[in-house]
mmCIF file of C-alpha atoms in Angstrom:
data_model
loop_
_atom_site.group_PDB
_atom_site.id
_atom_site.type_symbol
_atom_site.label_atom_id
_atom_site.label_comp_id
_atom_site.label_asym_id
_atom_site.label_seq_id
_atom_site.Cartn_x
_atom_site.Cartn_y
_atom_site.Cartn_z
ATOM 1 C CA UNK A 1 111.336 122.330 86.733
ATOM 2 C CA UNK A 2 110.595 118.786 87.481
ATOM 3 C CA UNK A 3 107.829 117.105 85.301
ATOM 4 C CA UNK A 4 105.389 114.454 86.653
ATOM 5 C CA UNK A 5 102.898 112.437 84.864
ATOM 6 C CA UNK A 6 99.760 111.523 86.719
ATOM 7 C CA UNK A 7 97.648 109.011 85.062
ATOM 8 C CA UNK A 8 93.886 109.154 86.465
ATOM 9 C CA UNK A 9 94.576 112.959 87.018
ATOM 10 C CA UNK A 10 90.861 113.901 86.804
ATOM 11 C CA UNK A 11 89.752 111.555 89.122
ATOM 12 C CA UNK A 12 89.242 112.021 93.014
ATOM 13 C CA UNK A 13 92.821 111.166 94.210
ATOM 14 C CA UNK A 14 94.553 112.188 90.911
ATOM 15 C CA UNK A 15 93.116 115.576 90.933
ATOM 16 C CA UNK A 16 94.207 116.271 94.332
ATOM 17 C CA UNK A 17 97.424 115.046 93.374
ATOM 18 C CA UNK A 18 97.374 117.627 90.570
ATOM 19 C CA UNK A 19 97.008 120.217 93.160
ATOM 20 C CA UNK A 20 99.594 119.059 95.349
ATOM 21 C CA UNK A 21 102.408 118.848 92.774
ATOM 22 C CA UNK A 22 101.457 122.178 91.307
ATOM 23 C CA UNK A 23 101.663 123.677 94.592
ATOM 24 C CA UNK A 24 105.138 122.114 95.167
ATOM 25 C CA UNK A 25 106.437 123.621 91.747
ATOM 26 C CA UNK A 26 106.223 120.939 89.393
ATOM 27 C CA UNK A 27 104.797 120.939 85.766
ATOM 28 C CA UNK A 28 102.123 118.537 86.165
ATOM 29 C CA UNK A 29 100.893 116.460 83.071
ATOM 30 C CA UNK A 30 97.437 114.993 83.714
ATOM 31 C CA UNK A 31 96.216 112.005 81.716
ATOM 32 C CA UNK A 32 92.605 110.591 81.912
ATOM 33 C CA UNK A 33 90.309 108.959 79.603
ATOM 34 C CA UNK A 34 87.432 110.433 81.648
ATOM 35 C CA UNK A 35 85.710 107.168 82.228
ATOM 36 C CA UNK A 36 85.313 107.311 85.695
ATOM 37 C CA UNK A 37 87.237 110.726 86.176
ATOM 38 C CA UNK A 38 85.487 114.220 85.594
ATOM 39 C CA UNK A 39 87.032 117.499 83.934
ATOM 40 C CA UNK A 40 85.534 119.527 86.801
ATOM 41 C CA UNK A 41 87.831 118.063 89.341
ATOM 42 C CA UNK A 42 90.680 119.844 87.468
ATOM 43 C CA UNK A 43 89.389 122.697 85.561
ATOM 44 C CA UNK A 44 90.732 125.352 88.005
ATOM 45 C CA UNK A 45 94.195 124.141 86.700
ATOM 46 C CA UNK A 46 93.525 124.620 83.117
ATOM 47 C CA UNK A 47 94.509 128.484 82.950
ATOM 48 C CA UNK A 48 97.763 127.493 84.657
ATOM 49 C CA UNK A 49 100.940 127.733 82.562
ATOM 50 C CA UNK A 50 102.389 124.546 84.412
ATOM 51 C CA UNK A 51 99.449 122.263 83.884
ATOM 52 C CA UNK A 52 98.539 120.137 80.833
ATOM 53 C CA UNK A 53 95.752 117.479 80.079
ATOM 54 C CA UNK A 54 95.926 114.704 77.972
ATOM 55 C CA UNK A 55 92.715 113.092 77.199
ATOM 56 C CA UNK A 56 93.932 109.556 76.693
ATOM 57 C CA UNK A 57 93.294 105.625 77.757
ATOM 58 C CA UNK A 58 96.639 104.534 79.566
ATOM 59 C CA UNK A 59 95.802 100.994 78.122
ATOM 60 C CA UNK A 60 96.715 101.995 74.926
ATOM 61 C CA UNK A 61 100.476 103.585 73.850
ATOM 62 C CA UNK A 62 101.538 106.522 76.053
ATOM 63 C CA UNK A 63 103.555 109.095 74.271
ATOM 64 C CA UNK A 64 104.572 112.505 76.557
ATOM 65 C CA UNK A 65 107.193 114.564 74.595
ATOM 66 C CA UNK A 66 109.913 115.901 76.754
ATOM 67 C CA UNK A 67 111.626 114.852 79.833
ATOM 68 C CA UNK A 68 109.576 113.154 82.850
ATOM 69 C CA UNK A 69 111.159 112.937 86.098
ATOM 70 C CA UNK A 70 108.165 110.887 87.847
ATOM 71 C CA UNK A 71 105.169 108.947 86.910
ATOM 72 C CA UNK A 72 102.218 108.331 89.501
ATOM 73 C CA UNK A 73 99.712 105.790 87.857
ATOM 74 C CA UNK A 74 96.337 106.358 89.449
ATOM 75 C CA UNK A 75 94.214 105.399 86.688
ATOM 76 C CA UNK A 76 91.677 102.872 87.500
ATOM 77 C CA UNK A 77 88.073 102.625 88.389
ATOM 78 C CA UNK A 78 88.210 102.432 92.353
ATOM 79 C CA UNK A 79 84.538 101.729 93.521
ATOM 80 C CA UNK A 80 82.750 98.286 93.512
ATOM 81 C CA UNK A 81 79.735 99.808 91.414
ATOM 82 C CA UNK A 82 82.431 100.850 88.664
ATOM 83 C CA UNK A 83 84.729 97.979 88.353
ATOM 84 C CA UNK A 84 81.698 95.316 88.497
ATOM 85 C CA UNK A 85 80.196 97.266 85.328
ATOM 86 C CA UNK A 86 83.518 97.552 83.648
ATOM 87 C CA UNK A 87 85.519 94.461 84.803
ATOM 88 C CA UNK A 88 87.627 94.228 81.596
ATOM 89 C CA UNK A 89 88.466 97.869 81.600
ATOM 90 C CA UNK A 90 89.848 97.421 85.320
ATOM 91 C CA UNK A 91 91.994 94.414 84.463
ATOM 92 C CA UNK A 92 93.283 96.270 81.437
ATOM 93 C CA UNK A 93 94.341 99.449 83.185
ATOM 94 C CA UNK A 94 96.074 97.363 85.892
ATOM 95 C CA UNK A 95 97.706 95.304 83.297
ATOM 96 C CA UNK A 96 98.342 96.873 80.011
ATOM 97 C CA UNK A 97 97.909 100.479 81.699
ATOM 98 C CA UNK A 98 100.919 99.576 84.208
ATOM 99 C CA UNK A 99 102.986 97.944 81.612
ATOM 100 C CA UNK A 100 102.902 101.193 79.115
ATOM 101 C CA UNK A 101 103.646 103.302 82.161
ATOM 102 C CA UNK A 102 106.705 101.211 83.329
ATOM 103 C CA UNK A 103 107.776 101.025 79.804
ATOM 104 C CA UNK A 104 107.352 104.961 79.473
ATOM 105 C CA UNK A 105 109.389 105.212 82.724
ATOM 106 C CA UNK A 106 112.161 103.254 81.610
ATOM 107 C CA UNK A 107 112.741 105.362 78.284
ATOM 108 C CA UNK A 108 112.554 108.686 80.262
ATOM 109 C CA UNK A 109 114.506 107.438 83.213
ATOM 110 C CA UNK A 110 111.458 108.244 85.355
ATOM 111 C CA UNK A 111 110.684 106.920 88.928
ATOM 112 C CA UNK A 112 107.237 105.393 88.978
ATOM 113 C CA UNK A 113 104.436 105.263 92.081
ATOM 114 C CA UNK A 114 101.661 103.102 91.690
ATOM 115 C CA UNK A 115 98.517 103.150 93.514
ATOM 116 C CA UNK A 116 97.931 99.751 94.731
ATOM 117 C CA UNK A 117 95.223 99.002 97.405
ATOM 118 C CA UNK A 118 94.196 97.346 100.540
ATOM 119 C CA UNK A 119 92.044 95.465 98.522
ATOM 120 C CA UNK A 120 95.220 93.124 97.792
ATOM 121 C CA UNK A 121 94.432 91.503 101.328
ATOM 122 C CA UNK A 122 91.272 90.521 100.121
ATOM 123 C CA UNK A 123 88.917 89.551 102.988
ATOM 124 C CA UNK A 124 91.833 89.198 105.437
ATOM 125 C CA UNK A 125 92.719 86.753 107.964
ATOM 126 C CA UNK A 126 95.129 88.915 109.565
ATOM 127 C CA UNK A 127 94.294 92.087 111.529
ATOM 128 C CA UNK A 128 95.421 94.882 111.052
ATOM 129 C CA UNK A 129 96.947 94.235 107.878
ATOM 130 C CA UNK A 130 100.818 94.751 107.540
ATOM 131 C CA UNK A 131 102.537 94.654 104.223
ATOM 132 C CA UNK A 132 103.916 91.050 104.653
ATOM 133 C CA UNK A 133 100.481 89.679 104.567
ATOM 134 C CA UNK A 134 99.847 88.013 101.074
ATOM 135 C CA UNK A 135 96.130 88.285 101.358
ATOM 136 C CA UNK A 136 93.040 86.249 101.028
ATOM 137 C CA UNK A 137 91.682 86.917 97.363
ATOM 138 C CA UNK A 138 89.075 85.022 95.646
ATOM 139 C CA UNK A 139 90.682 85.360 91.847
ATOM 140 C CA UNK A 140 87.311 84.371 90.136
ATOM 141 C CA UNK A 141 84.689 86.211 92.476
ATOM 142 C CA UNK A 142 83.168 89.487 91.413
ATOM 143 C CA UNK A 143 85.625 91.609 93.078
ATOM 144 C CA UNK A 144 88.740 89.626 91.789
ATOM 145 C CA UNK A 145 88.719 91.768 88.597
ATOM 146 C CA UNK A 146 89.966 94.761 90.976
ATOM 147 C CA UNK A 147 91.981 92.839 93.464
ATOM 148 C CA UNK A 148 94.042 90.751 91.017
ATOM 149 C CA UNK A 149 94.527 93.715 88.554
ATOM 150 C CA UNK A 150 96.202 95.565 91.512
ATOM 151 C CA UNK A 151 98.178 92.445 92.565
ATOM 152 C CA UNK A 152 99.230 92.127 89.152
ATOM 153 C CA UNK A 153 100.227 95.835 88.886
ATOM 154 C CA UNK A 154 102.561 95.353 91.791
ATOM 155 C CA UNK A 155 104.035 92.408 90.400
ATOM 156 C CA UNK A 156 104.862 93.730 87.070
ATOM 157 C CA UNK A 157 106.025 96.742 88.897
ATOM 158 C CA UNK A 158 108.422 94.669 91.074
ATOM 159 C CA UNK A 159 109.535 92.708 88.074
ATOM 160 C CA UNK A 160 110.596 96.075 86.275
ATOM 161 C CA UNK A 161 112.246 97.462 89.493
ATOM 162 C CA UNK A 162 114.303 94.024 89.926
ATOM 163 C CA UNK A 163 114.946 93.479 85.946
ATOM 164 C CA UNK A 164 115.514 96.739 84.791
ATOM 165 C CA UNK A 165 116.651 98.650 87.798
ATOM 166 C CA UNK A 166 113.699 100.889 87.448
ATOM 167 C CA UNK A 167 112.975 103.494 90.643
ATOM 168 C CA UNK A 168 109.726 102.060 91.756
ATOM 169 C CA UNK A 169 107.334 102.921 94.580
ATOM 170 C CA UNK A 170 104.260 101.143 95.656
ATOM 171 C CA UNK A 171 101.751 102.774 97.749
ATOM 172 C CA UNK A 172 98.728 100.275 99.304
ATOM 173 C CA UNK A 173 95.620 102.722 99.916
ATOM 174 C CA UNK A 174 93.314 102.023 102.380
ATOM 175 C CA UNK A 175 89.700 103.739 102.387
ATOM 176 C CA UNK A 176 90.099 107.386 101.526
ATOM 177 C CA UNK A 177 87.368 110.385 101.535
ATOM 178 C CA UNK A 178 87.100 113.843 100.942
ATOM 179 C CA UNK A 179 85.762 116.658 98.175
ATOM 180 C CA UNK A 180 85.282 115.428 94.784
ATOM 181 C CA UNK A 181 84.413 111.884 95.384
ATOM 182 C CA UNK A 182 81.671 110.796 93.263
ATOM 183 C CA UNK A 183 78.178 111.186 94.973
ATOM 184 C CA UNK A 184 77.133 108.219 93.105
ATOM 185 C CA UNK A 185 80.246 105.823 92.830
ATOM 186 C CA UNK A 186 78.645 103.312 95.538
ATOM 187 C CA UNK A 187 81.282 103.700 98.218
ATOM 188 C CA UNK A 188 79.814 104.199 101.811
ATOM 189 C CA UNK A 189 80.682 107.684 102.638
ATOM 190 C CA UNK A 190 79.385 109.449 99.478
ATOM 191 C CA UNK A 191 76.457 107.050 99.517
ATOM 192 C CA UNK A 192 75.485 107.770 103.219
ATOM 193 C CA UNK A 193 75.954 111.565 102.729
ATOM 194 C CA UNK A 194 74.149 111.208 99.506
ATOM 195 C CA UNK A 195 71.163 109.635 100.901
ATOM 196 C CA UNK A 196 70.844 111.831 103.921
ATOM 197 C CA UNK A 197 71.057 115.010 101.751
ATOM 198 C CA UNK A 198 68.189 113.355 99.819
ATOM 199 C CA UNK A 199 66.018 112.366 102.924
ATOM 200 C CA UNK A 200 66.279 108.614 102.318
ATOM 201 C CA UNK A 201 66.829 105.677 104.786
ATOM 202 C CA UNK A 202 70.857 104.960 104.887
ATOM 203 C CA UNK A 203 71.534 101.490 103.387
ATOM 204 C CA UNK A 204 74.110 99.380 104.961
ATOM 205 C CA UNK A 205 75.013 95.947 103.791
ATOM 206 C CA UNK A 206 74.518 93.079 105.989
ATOM 207 C CA UNK A 207 74.245 93.950 109.960
ATOM 208 C CA UNK A 208 76.932 96.646 109.539
ATOM 209 C CA UNK A 209 79.547 94.784 111.704
ATOM 210 C CA UNK A 210 82.132 94.775 108.985
ATOM 211 C CA UNK A 211 84.878 97.514 109.870
ATOM 212 C CA UNK A 212 86.692 100.240 107.865
ATOM 213 C CA UNK A 213 89.307 102.657 108.304
ATOM 214 C CA UNK A 214 88.847 106.258 106.515
ATOM 215 C CA UNK A 215 91.482 108.553 105.717
ATOM 216 C CA UNK A 216 91.115 112.051 104.859
ATOM 217 C CA UNK A 217 92.498 112.911 101.395
ATOM 218 C CA UNK A 218 94.912 115.661 102.484
ATOM 219 C CA UNK A 219 96.655 112.902 104.829
ATOM 220 C CA UNK A 220 96.931 110.256 102.030
ATOM 221 C CA UNK A 221 98.168 113.103 99.558
ATOM 222 C CA UNK A 222 101.061 113.596 102.225
ATOM 223 C CA UNK A 223 101.901 109.976 102.382
ATOM 224 C CA UNK A 224 101.846 109.718 98.637
ATOM 225 C CA UNK A 225 104.170 112.809 98.480
ATOM 226 C CA UNK A 226 106.729 111.261 101.082
ATOM 227 C CA UNK A 227 106.850 107.800 99.496
ATOM 228 C CA UNK A 228 107.467 109.105 95.957
ATOM 229 C CA UNK A 229 110.579 111.000 97.430
ATOM 230 C CA UNK A 230 111.713 108.181 99.714
ATOM 231 C CA UNK A 231 114.215 105.588 98.893
ATOM 232 C CA UNK A 232 111.906 102.439 99.586
ATOM 233 C CA UNK A 233 110.807 100.178 96.972
ATOM 234 C CA UNK A 234 108.538 97.802 98.860
ATOM 235 C CA UNK A 235 104.856 98.277 99.438
ATOM 236 C CA UNK A 236 103.785 100.813 101.979
ATOM 237 C CA UNK A 237 100.352 100.965 103.541
ATOM 238 C CA UNK A 238 98.984 104.554 103.751
ATOM 239 C CA UNK A 239 95.654 104.480 105.613
ATOM 240 C CA UNK A 240 94.035 105.779 108.929
ATOM 241 C CA UNK A 241 94.009 103.055 111.611
ATOM 242 C CA UNK A 242 91.299 104.418 113.372
ATOM 243 C CA UNK A 243 88.759 101.383 112.798
ATOM 244 C CA UNK A 244 84.888 101.881 112.974
ATOM 245 C CA UNK A 245 82.197 99.382 112.194
ATOM 246 C CA UNK A 246 79.870 100.588 109.078
ATOM 247 C CA UNK A 247 76.919 100.960 111.592
ATOM 248 C CA UNK A 248 78.736 103.162 113.808
ATOM 249 C CA UNK A 249 79.926 104.926 110.777
ATOM 250 C CA UNK A 250 76.205 105.259 109.528
ATOM 251 C CA UNK A 251 75.372 106.812 113.041
ATOM 252 C CA UNK A 252 77.982 109.427 112.959
ATOM 253 C CA UNK A 253 76.600 110.507 109.491
ATOM 254 C CA UNK A 254 73.147 110.744 110.733
ATOM 255 C CA UNK A 255 74.306 113.007 113.477
ATOM 256 C CA UNK A 256 76.420 114.900 111.122
ATOM 257 C CA UNK A 257 73.665 115.573 108.718
ATOM 258 C CA UNK A 258 70.898 116.100 111.400
ATOM 259 C CA UNK A 259 68.758 113.950 109.441
ATOM 260 C CA UNK A 260 65.944 111.880 110.968
ATOM 261 C CA UNK A 261 66.530 108.799 108.563
ATOM 262 C CA UNK A 262 67.386 105.437 110.057
ATOM 263 C CA UNK A 263 69.770 102.655 109.193
ATOM 264 C CA UNK A 264 68.476 99.861 106.964
ATOM 265 C CA UNK A 265 70.191 96.452 106.101
ATOM 266 C CA UNK A 266 70.794 95.169 102.605
ATOM 267 C CA UNK A 267 72.233 91.661 101.660
ATOM 268 C CA UNK A 268 76.130 91.589 102.053
ATOM 269 C CA UNK A 269 77.736 91.660 98.821
ATOM 270 C CA UNK A 270 80.050 88.684 97.815
ATOM 271 C CA UNK A 271 83.584 88.513 99.285
ATOM 272 C CA UNK A 272 82.796 91.654 101.068
ATOM 273 C CA UNK A 273 85.940 92.369 103.418
ATOM 274 C CA UNK A 274 84.812 91.985 106.883
ATOM 275 C CA UNK A 275 87.726 93.731 108.512
ATOM 276 C CA UNK A 276 89.934 96.681 107.034
ATOM 277 C CA UNK A 277 92.614 98.556 109.046
ATOM 278 C CA UNK A 278 96.077 99.299 108.146
ATOM 279 C CA UNK A 279 99.433 98.652 110.072
ATOM 280 C CA UNK A 280 101.360 101.780 109.307
ATOM 281 C CA UNK A 281 104.494 100.782 111.324
ATOM 282 C CA UNK A 282 106.326 101.070 108.102
ATOM 283 C CA UNK A 283 104.859 104.505 107.034
ATOM 284 C CA UNK A 284 105.768 106.027 110.430
ATOM 285 C CA UNK A 285 109.154 104.496 110.725
ATOM 286 C CA UNK A 286 110.237 105.080 106.919
ATOM 287 C CA UNK A 287 108.380 108.170 105.888
ATOM 288 C CA UNK A 288 107.425 109.643 109.179
ATOM 289 C CA UNK A 289 103.863 109.834 108.076
ATOM 290 C CA UNK A 290 100.851 109.305 109.968
ATOM 291 C CA UNK A 291 97.346 110.966 109.833
ATOM 292 C CA UNK A 292 96.823 114.306 111.140
ATOM 293 C CA UNK A 293 92.926 114.844 110.180
ATOM 294 C CA UNK A 294 90.604 113.328 112.576
ATOM 295 C CA UNK A 295 87.439 111.692 111.214
ATOM 296 C CA UNK A 296 85.260 114.377 112.949
ATOM 297 C CA UNK A 297 87.193 117.140 110.954
ATOM 298 C CA UNK A 298 87.282 115.514 107.768
ATOM 299 C CA UNK A 299 83.605 114.418 107.558
ATOM 300 C CA UNK A 300 82.751 117.828 108.389
ATOM 301 C CA UNK A 301 84.836 119.301 105.381
ATOM 302 C CA UNK A 302 83.416 116.458 103.095
ATOM 303 C CA UNK A 303 79.923 116.989 104.119
ATOM 304 C CA UNK A 304 80.174 120.704 103.402
ATOM 305 C CA UNK A 305 81.365 119.781 100.048
ATOM 306 C CA UNK A 306 78.404 117.863 99.265
ATOM 307 C CA UNK A 307 75.758 120.095 100.673
ATOM 308 C CA UNK A 308 76.743 122.609 97.850
ATOM 309 C CA UNK A 309 75.214 119.943 95.353
ATOM 310 C CA UNK A 310 71.821 121.007 93.316
ATOM 311 C CA UNK A 311 68.797 118.681 93.514
ATOM 312 C CA UNK A 312 69.860 117.452 89.993
ATOM 313 C CA UNK A 313 73.410 116.838 91.092
ATOM 314 C CA UNK A 314 71.879 115.077 94.432
ATOM 315 C CA UNK A 315 69.366 112.780 92.107
ATOM 316 C CA UNK A 316 72.153 111.775 89.558
ATOM 317 C CA UNK A 317 71.913 108.001 89.038
ATOM 318 C CA UNK A 318 74.948 105.739 88.968
ATOM 319 C CA UNK A 319 77.272 106.465 86.177
ATOM 320 C CA UNK A 320 76.556 104.381 83.026
ATOM 321 C CA UNK A 321 79.200 102.783 80.914
ATOM 322 C CA UNK A 322 78.884 102.030 77.151
#
């Protein structure tokens, strides 16, 4: 039985990866310090013989007994509200955390796949964004803690690949959504749905002309699975190229939820990307991957998930960090 370590395993994406690799017959070891993850996302797995959980911060030395075949490094705050509140932890998990994972992989002779992000492109001057684009990032701006942590993570991973001959894979993830997102994490989809369910106006930043491309989580997980088992070591974009403005997206959410609230505008955050759309030519040609779930279908599933929340859960404030 293949053994896989998934850091950030109690998070939104990490928990879905745990599900997928359990389904594929792997022994799954999830690791999470629960700073943004939640045990509720993986509690259904605890009864399984082939699942283990380590409550641990990957920024500190990692020890996993026994053999390991694969490591997926998905530990990191991933929403602006989180990484602006805990900037140093965000930088540490993208530097010390990846160093620890790569060191463990070298000892175990395991293959590593790291979760990078479309944020490495910053506020892009090239549209759509291909993997060859080096990006437009402000390293000392408020978002730089996340952007540069991920850029460093890519550089460190590639250094281990070229210098030590380690088997590595790099995925650049574009906006992803689905069940288990935190309603209060500040990202546009859960923010809009939460506001709709609470009877509040939907708040967009700026005039809503900035674009995003939303990929349903099952499609993303399929892309990750294919990339891990591929022979390709360079970065690969995984996302849905179906681009939409935030204003149009808000109108879709209002229609979906059947609410009468309106869209209102707030000031645009510093360095907020104006465009975001993946060029998935490589994913199509190398992995035979492209998204299958339409936005309408994915949004309905996600809305049905959030509709089950109690009033108390809907009213929960943004996560507080010590």
